[in-house]
XYZ file of C-alpha atoms in Angstrom:
500
model
C 101.401 108.045 158.621
C 103.032 107.458 161.757
C 104.145 103.966 160.243
C 105.812 105.677 157.374
C 107.413 107.864 158.657
C 109.165 105.217 161.505
C 109.028 102.325 159.613
C 110.993 100.631 162.575
C 108.511 100.429 165.449
C 107.769 97.273 167.188
C 105.491 94.811 164.304
C 102.682 92.864 165.996
C 103.201 89.075 166.474
C 102.150 87.953 162.858
C 101.940 84.184 163.205
C 104.157 81.251 163.959
C 105.474 80.998 160.316
C 106.815 84.567 160.712
C 109.585 83.171 163.440
C 110.255 80.462 160.748
C 111.390 82.974 158.492
C 113.323 85.198 160.670
C 115.215 82.354 161.396
C 116.101 81.652 157.275
C 116.515 85.265 157.220
C 119.029 85.555 160.172
C 121.363 82.904 157.957
C 120.715 84.402 154.965
C 121.653 88.013 156.333
C 124.849 86.136 157.940
C 125.713 85.279 154.619
C 125.672 88.335 153.204
C 127.408 89.780 155.506
C 130.562 87.667 154.732
C 130.082 88.125 150.737
C 132.696 90.390 149.156
C 131.310 93.778 148.439
C 130.034 94.549 144.826
C 131.163 97.840 144.307
C 134.125 99.694 146.186
C 132.242 102.803 146.564
C 132.346 104.833 149.865
C 129.154 103.851 152.326
C 127.948 107.424 153.942
C 126.071 105.593 156.621
C 126.811 102.166 156.803
C 127.110 100.326 160.259
C 129.044 101.581 163.163
C 131.340 99.850 165.673
C 129.371 97.165 167.361
C 126.254 97.188 165.386
C 125.314 94.054 163.421
C 123.503 94.270 160.569
C 121.851 97.373 158.514
C 119.373 98.034 161.094
C 120.424 101.369 162.862
C 121.993 102.095 159.739
C 118.514 101.805 157.680
C 116.567 103.525 160.751
C 119.292 106.622 160.398
C 118.528 106.712 157.165
C 114.769 107.051 157.451
C 115.156 109.779 160.404
C 117.526 112.006 158.137
C 117.771 110.772 154.768
C 118.090 114.317 153.340
C 120.875 115.323 155.192
C 122.564 111.942 154.872
C 122.296 112.301 150.638
C 123.543 115.940 151.048
C 126.726 115.112 153.385
C 127.753 112.250 151.026
C 127.768 114.676 148.122
C 130.055 116.932 149.966
C 132.566 114.148 150.337
C 132.157 111.822 147.209
C 130.360 112.505 143.184
C 128.964 108.756 143.786
C 128.671 106.727 146.830
C 126.847 104.324 148.546
C 124.062 104.647 151.072
C 121.875 102.109 152.958
C 118.264 103.358 152.814
C 115.109 101.472 154.221
C 115.281 99.478 150.893
C 118.737 98.250 151.271
C 121.799 99.454 149.597
C 121.799 102.180 147.106
C 124.413 103.905 144.971
C 123.583 107.873 144.459
C 125.055 109.646 141.704
C 125.325 113.498 142.093
C 123.176 115.649 139.176
C 126.125 116.183 136.577
C 125.485 112.346 135.906
C 121.823 113.008 135.107
C 122.312 113.173 131.357
C 124.525 110.294 130.906
C 122.301 107.993 132.902
C 119.120 109.111 131.266
C 120.438 107.807 127.660
C 122.615 104.757 128.974
C 121.929 101.746 127.353
C 122.987 99.992 130.122
C 120.461 101.976 132.312
C 116.924 100.212 132.552
C 114.527 101.790 134.276
C 111.426 98.876 134.200
C 113.422 96.473 136.122
C 114.638 99.024 138.264
C 110.624 99.989 139.047
C 109.975 95.891 139.064
C 113.212 95.600 141.621
C 112.339 98.443 143.592
C 108.970 97.755 144.418
C 108.777 93.712 144.338
C 106.276 93.555 141.469
C 107.069 90.010 141.684
C 105.401 89.805 144.829
C 101.842 89.069 145.565
C 99.816 92.352 146.325
C 102.285 94.468 144.501
C 101.351 93.020 140.772
C 99.912 97.055 140.131
C 103.281 98.036 140.164
C 104.528 96.101 137.453
C 105.762 97.982 134.173
C 102.941 98.129 131.504
C 103.135 99.277 128.223
C 99.959 99.346 127.416
C 99.333 101.756 129.838
C 102.070 103.717 128.952
C 100.648 103.681 125.462
C 97.112 104.523 126.604
C 98.297 107.951 128.421
C 100.785 108.979 125.272
C 98.544 108.476 122.702
C 94.942 108.710 124.375
C 95.192 110.523 127.946
C 97.887 113.396 126.547
C 95.956 114.156 123.386
C 92.058 114.054 125.050
C 93.662 116.937 127.475
C 91.270 119.525 125.915
C 88.371 117.752 125.815
C 88.874 116.469 129.434
C 88.895 120.406 130.694
C 85.727 121.002 131.007
C 84.454 117.885 132.558
C 87.424 118.127 135.286
C 86.293 121.340 136.394
C 82.412 120.694 136.329
C 83.552 117.612 138.890
C 85.452 120.039 140.733
C 82.734 122.512 141.303
C 80.414 119.763 142.572
C 83.103 118.318 144.694
C 84.245 121.861 146.628
C 80.420 123.133 146.854
C 79.576 119.553 149.090
C 83.372 119.476 150.747
C 83.676 123.102 151.538
C 80.890 124.805 151.135
C 79.257 128.150 150.617
C 79.838 129.820 153.961
C 81.301 132.928 154.131
C 82.608 132.503 157.738
C 86.329 131.364 158.268
C 86.193 127.666 158.638
C 88.898 124.661 159.289
C 89.500 122.502 156.546
C 91.993 119.096 156.950
C 93.518 120.074 154.161
C 95.431 116.249 153.340
C 92.089 114.757 153.221
C 90.537 117.062 151.419
C 92.813 117.628 148.871
C 93.239 113.686 148.382
C 89.577 113.126 148.154
C 89.261 115.700 145.314
C 91.952 114.676 143.385
C 90.932 111.171 143.682
C 87.420 111.383 142.379
C 88.037 114.362 139.785
C 90.946 111.457 138.844
C 88.526 108.483 139.026
C 85.812 110.274 136.896
C 88.194 110.676 134.103
C 89.331 107.436 134.392
C 86.502 104.984 135.028
C 83.420 107.254 134.238
C 80.545 108.820 136.757
C 79.224 105.776 138.093
C 82.277 104.111 139.569
C 84.345 107.341 140.095
C 81.637 108.941 142.811
C 81.310 105.541 143.975
C 82.447 106.086 147.612
C 83.489 102.210 147.817
C 85.824 102.674 144.573
C 87.533 105.514 145.968
C 88.417 104.474 149.091
C 90.140 101.052 147.405
C 91.812 103.224 145.018
C 93.213 105.762 147.360
C 93.564 103.230 150.338
C 95.811 100.739 147.841
C 98.096 103.666 147.232
C 98.612 104.480 150.745
C 98.883 101.018 152.226
C 101.229 100.122 149.423
C 104.201 102.281 151.209
C 103.449 100.617 154.295
C 103.781 97.522 152.787
C 106.781 98.300 150.768
C 108.557 98.951 154.064
C 107.326 96.224 155.740
C 108.611 94.112 153.116
C 111.713 95.429 152.609
C 112.679 94.137 155.945
C 113.089 90.764 154.571
C 115.751 89.373 152.388
C 114.941 90.050 148.976
C 114.861 86.421 148.291
C 112.262 85.565 150.817
C 109.927 88.522 150.355
C 107.718 86.282 147.543
C 107.242 84.261 150.640
C 106.942 86.885 153.312
C 104.152 88.683 151.849
C 101.719 86.148 153.031
C 102.616 86.584 156.930
C 102.538 90.210 156.454
C 98.792 91.663 157.154
C 100.094 95.049 155.549
C 100.810 92.973 152.448
C 97.719 91.243 152.970
C 95.843 94.524 152.626
C 96.839 95.154 149.244
C 95.486 91.989 148.027
C 91.858 92.572 149.592
C 92.023 95.926 147.423
C 92.554 94.237 144.388
C 90.098 92.053 144.829
C 87.828 94.318 146.032
C 88.383 96.078 142.553
C 88.125 93.490 140.584
C 84.515 92.967 141.898
C 83.608 96.322 141.284
C 85.368 96.997 138.378
C 84.523 93.392 136.351
C 80.648 93.897 136.043
C 81.004 97.604 134.348
C 83.960 95.616 131.548
C 81.461 93.206 131.160
C 78.632 95.644 130.431
C 80.691 97.948 128.274
C 82.418 95.421 125.981
C 78.802 93.597 125.315
C 76.806 97.057 124.075
C 77.927 99.977 122.268
C 78.692 103.131 124.259
C 79.312 106.517 123.192
C 81.184 107.477 126.825
C 85.049 106.984 126.215
C 87.435 106.999 129.151
C 90.775 105.236 130.302
C 88.220 101.409 130.366
C 88.163 101.985 126.253
C 91.394 103.476 125.479
C 93.158 100.734 127.197
C 91.482 98.138 124.699
C 91.898 100.172 121.679
C 95.583 100.712 122.333
C 96.078 96.938 123.497
C 96.042 95.984 119.815
C 95.530 92.144 121.358
C 98.227 92.389 123.839
C 97.359 91.088 127.076
C 96.682 93.353 130.384
C 94.907 93.479 133.424
C 92.543 96.276 133.599
C 92.011 96.173 137.168
C 95.881 96.533 138.029
C 95.942 99.163 135.451
C 93.450 101.169 136.699
C 95.179 101.225 140.434
C 98.396 101.954 138.963
C 96.836 105.144 137.332
C 95.357 105.802 140.830
C 98.252 105.022 142.686
C 100.413 107.491 139.946
C 97.471 110.470 140.009
C 96.735 110.680 143.630
C 99.533 110.945 146.016
C 102.215 113.357 144.166
C 99.359 115.109 142.510
C 97.641 115.792 146.053
C 101.178 116.461 147.421
C 101.922 119.432 144.959
C 98.560 120.913 145.434
C 98.552 121.056 149.359
C 102.375 122.035 149.233
C 101.219 125.070 146.848
C 98.461 126.232 148.805
C 100.572 126.255 151.917
C 103.563 127.957 150.459
C 100.833 131.259 148.900
C 99.640 131.175 152.406
C 102.950 131.384 154.005
C 104.597 133.647 151.590
C 105.229 137.141 153.228
C 102.928 138.775 151.034
C 100.488 136.342 150.310
C 97.318 138.972 150.055
C 99.350 140.647 146.753
C 100.137 137.072 145.227
C 96.477 135.718 145.819
C 95.231 138.933 143.990
C 97.994 138.759 141.222
C 97.227 135.055 140.594
C 93.180 135.814 140.908
C 93.450 138.715 138.011
C 95.547 136.216 136.128
C 93.008 133.757 136.501
C 89.868 135.514 135.484
C 91.755 137.156 132.445
C 92.888 134.456 130.964
C 89.668 132.116 131.239
C 87.676 135.136 130.103
C 89.718 134.920 127.060
C 90.493 131.175 126.426
C 87.679 129.553 128.764
C 88.502 125.818 129.612
C 90.948 125.418 126.346
C 94.479 124.112 126.817
C 95.790 127.772 125.718
C 94.317 128.783 129.207
C 96.953 126.657 130.542
C 99.666 127.780 128.586
C 99.016 131.583 129.193
C 98.324 130.755 132.923
C 102.066 131.646 133.967
C 102.119 132.966 137.367
C 100.423 129.849 138.292
C 102.906 127.787 136.170
C 105.482 129.310 137.836
C 104.148 129.373 141.188
C 103.718 125.486 141.197
C 107.275 124.971 139.604
C 108.758 126.915 142.594
C 106.750 124.641 144.918
C 108.127 121.685 143.088
C 111.812 123.074 143.180
C 111.744 124.176 146.953
C 109.916 121.078 148.118
C 110.512 118.257 145.533
C 108.707 114.792 146.868
C 112.103 113.072 146.546
C 115.755 114.055 147.369
C 116.851 111.179 144.621
C 115.001 109.966 141.664
C 116.017 108.521 138.209
C 116.174 104.782 139.501
C 118.060 102.355 137.038
C 118.762 99.219 137.426
C 122.584 98.454 135.398
C 122.250 95.610 133.019
C 125.713 95.512 132.387
C 129.072 97.059 133.703
C 129.426 100.874 132.997
C 132.234 103.164 133.275
C 130.854 106.909 133.749
C 132.258 109.733 132.256
C 134.967 110.472 135.339
C 136.036 106.893 135.323
C 133.280 105.279 138.348
C 132.420 101.583 137.597
C 129.314 100.662 138.252
C 129.042 96.917 138.113
C 126.279 94.935 136.678
C 123.338 94.437 139.024
C 123.160 97.159 141.137
C 120.905 100.084 141.510
C 121.475 103.514 140.782
C 119.638 106.816 141.574
C 120.417 110.689 140.455
C 119.894 113.176 143.368
C 117.691 116.467 142.450
C 119.943 118.927 144.681
C 120.731 121.240 142.020
C 117.000 122.556 142.856
C 118.741 124.017 145.987
C 122.020 125.015 144.405
C 122.632 129.026 144.199
C 124.707 128.281 141.378
C 121.708 128.040 139.510
C 118.800 129.220 141.532
C 119.951 132.430 143.204
C 119.051 132.570 146.962
C 117.582 128.631 146.354
C 115.875 128.347 150.045
C 113.502 130.997 149.147
C 110.402 130.574 147.984
C 109.966 133.103 145.127
C 106.401 132.435 143.295
C 107.540 135.224 140.675
C 110.668 133.643 139.929
C 109.942 131.226 136.701
C 107.677 133.806 135.411
C 110.904 135.921 135.043
C 112.971 133.270 133.277
C 110.422 132.408 130.917
C 109.567 135.961 129.829
C 113.789 136.181 129.448
C 113.064 133.833 126.893
C 113.883 130.476 128.945
C 111.965 127.214 127.728
C 112.793 124.958 130.490
C 110.596 127.339 132.816
C 107.274 125.815 132.380
C 105.991 123.342 134.569
C 105.989 120.431 132.838
C 109.544 121.109 131.388
C 112.007 118.685 133.303
C 115.673 119.249 133.326
C 118.622 117.984 135.070
C 118.423 121.241 137.214
C 114.864 120.481 137.670
C 113.731 117.142 137.977
C 110.326 117.127 139.635
C 108.735 115.071 136.550
C 112.144 112.879 136.199
C 113.969 113.461 133.100
C 114.722 111.958 129.401
C 112.449 109.417 127.981
C 110.883 107.573 131.184
C 110.068 111.382 132.502
C 106.573 110.978 134.052
C 104.057 110.373 130.888
C 100.952 111.763 132.610
C 102.711 115.173 133.821
C 100.734 117.219 131.188
C 97.606 115.801 132.498
C 98.530 116.317 136.126
C 99.760 119.835 135.767
C 96.143 120.750 133.931
C 94.047 119.011 136.596
C 96.387 120.760 139.199
C 95.399 123.996 137.399
C 91.959 123.491 137.213
C 91.554 122.754 140.940
C 93.660 125.968 142.096
C 91.616 128.057 139.512
C 88.211 127.134 141.135
C 89.764 126.811 144.719
C 91.536 130.573 144.169
C 88.453 131.971 142.435
C 85.785 131.080 145.017
C 87.600 130.790 148.377
C 89.489 132.692 150.509
C 92.382 130.440 152.148
C 94.594 130.905 154.950
C 96.685 129.463 157.453
C 96.600 130.357 161.477
C 98.776 133.127 162.175
C 100.514 131.007 165.237
C 101.420 127.795 162.474
C 104.604 127.259 161.276
C 105.003 125.008 158.728
C 107.692 122.160 158.283
C 108.562 119.922 155.323
C 108.359 116.494 156.998
C 111.602 114.283 156.259
C 111.291 110.454 155.783
C 113.911 108.699 154.138
C 113.976 109.988 150.558
C 110.650 111.426 150.859
C 109.369 114.825 151.713
C 105.870 115.381 152.929
C 103.905 118.532 153.473
C 103.396 119.682 156.834
C 99.838 117.521 157.721
C 99.230 119.424 160.769
C 98.320 122.955 159.454
C 95.132 124.604 160.275
C 94.111 125.560 156.809
C 91.169 127.756 156.886
C 88.372 128.502 154.187
C 85.811 130.840 153.274
C 83.508 131.639 150.575
C 84.081 134.842 148.275
C 81.689 137.069 147.417
C 83.227 139.051 144.848
C 82.194 137.073 141.581
C 85.393 136.434 140.022
C 84.363 133.243 139.404
C 84.772 133.104 135.345
C 84.226 129.586 133.770
C 84.181 130.903 130.335
């Protein structure tokens, strides 16, 4: 975590070959500095006087990315920033609808370039249509069938990890939620045998976290040298090792599954069914699923529990949530209708995602040909653009925008606002993206999160120690929950648990 927050700290000596690469890199940087700029938009955090290269500019962005973006928006609606990952064009939220459907804006190419999908160790991040089809055609349509198994798995994990003591005891919230989310997801994705295997869970969890560190390490190198630099960076070597270990565990299961009939169905089968003869790598697909399922889901659960505990009338809010859960689960059980009717819980989650989104800007696109925006701004071919998600803090859209109001979206929903649902992205709230490239797994993620929180709040009292003060941690474009909070739980004794 420290390396992710402070990616420009000194790195250990990683071999003579690294020095050779650095020599080539210096020459490459000099050439880039002398080359003309591709776009005349202003840069809000460029090099200062006497600075050589972009090292200091990148470091400043790593330490205060949100502040730099907000400062840039006060000066212009389209501008450049020098991020940890290099120069980017940032657009104001008014461009969201235009960018989401513009034919010159390519999301897949952006992802491939942004996350080095052509580089060894990062193959997991190559866009795979087979995976998108499996999520859309199989996972989303199977949510109703998966709800009871997810509930049962959650109950098993909480019984083991959180226990039944009616005395307050402290938990490491970050690690326990990550463990809960990764195992529930894994059992749904690969089945109970592998999904409960601690070695498999360690691989998929560590790949996801190690990828962020390796990404920042690789971004210190010129793009043209990254396919070579990856072999000299220990952080990138970890990714390749995770992929090899995942293959060793998954391949025997796949061989057995394909050679004999069975009646169990999960992503291992769904990939084969939707592939229709198209080539895909099931190991990379599973690691990609895990990377998408663990971090952002854990982030939202951790921040939601933090917000609930820090709310000025936390006791009443928790009681309101429990009463809704009992009422809905008694009426509907673990059915899709229950997820729709958990209106307050949905509102709480959407409000948390609004006040503390995962990123300040998103909607990344690669510009395939020169484009002109509605205000006349010209974006050259070959640029990468992002749209800010800052309307979530705009008082013209959300009254008292910096206040966490758990009932905000209940009121909006009751007044007929159909976009007030957690899974409904808009330019005013892009927690799951926007348009056809919105997160395809958001319906599954929302269901999983609600199931987990129902178990947690119905079975446990939760609190944060009185002296603790919650602080959102900013690192570049990312906003992280405070991992230092003292989170305490105790088993409830009022028999509110209704599993239908």
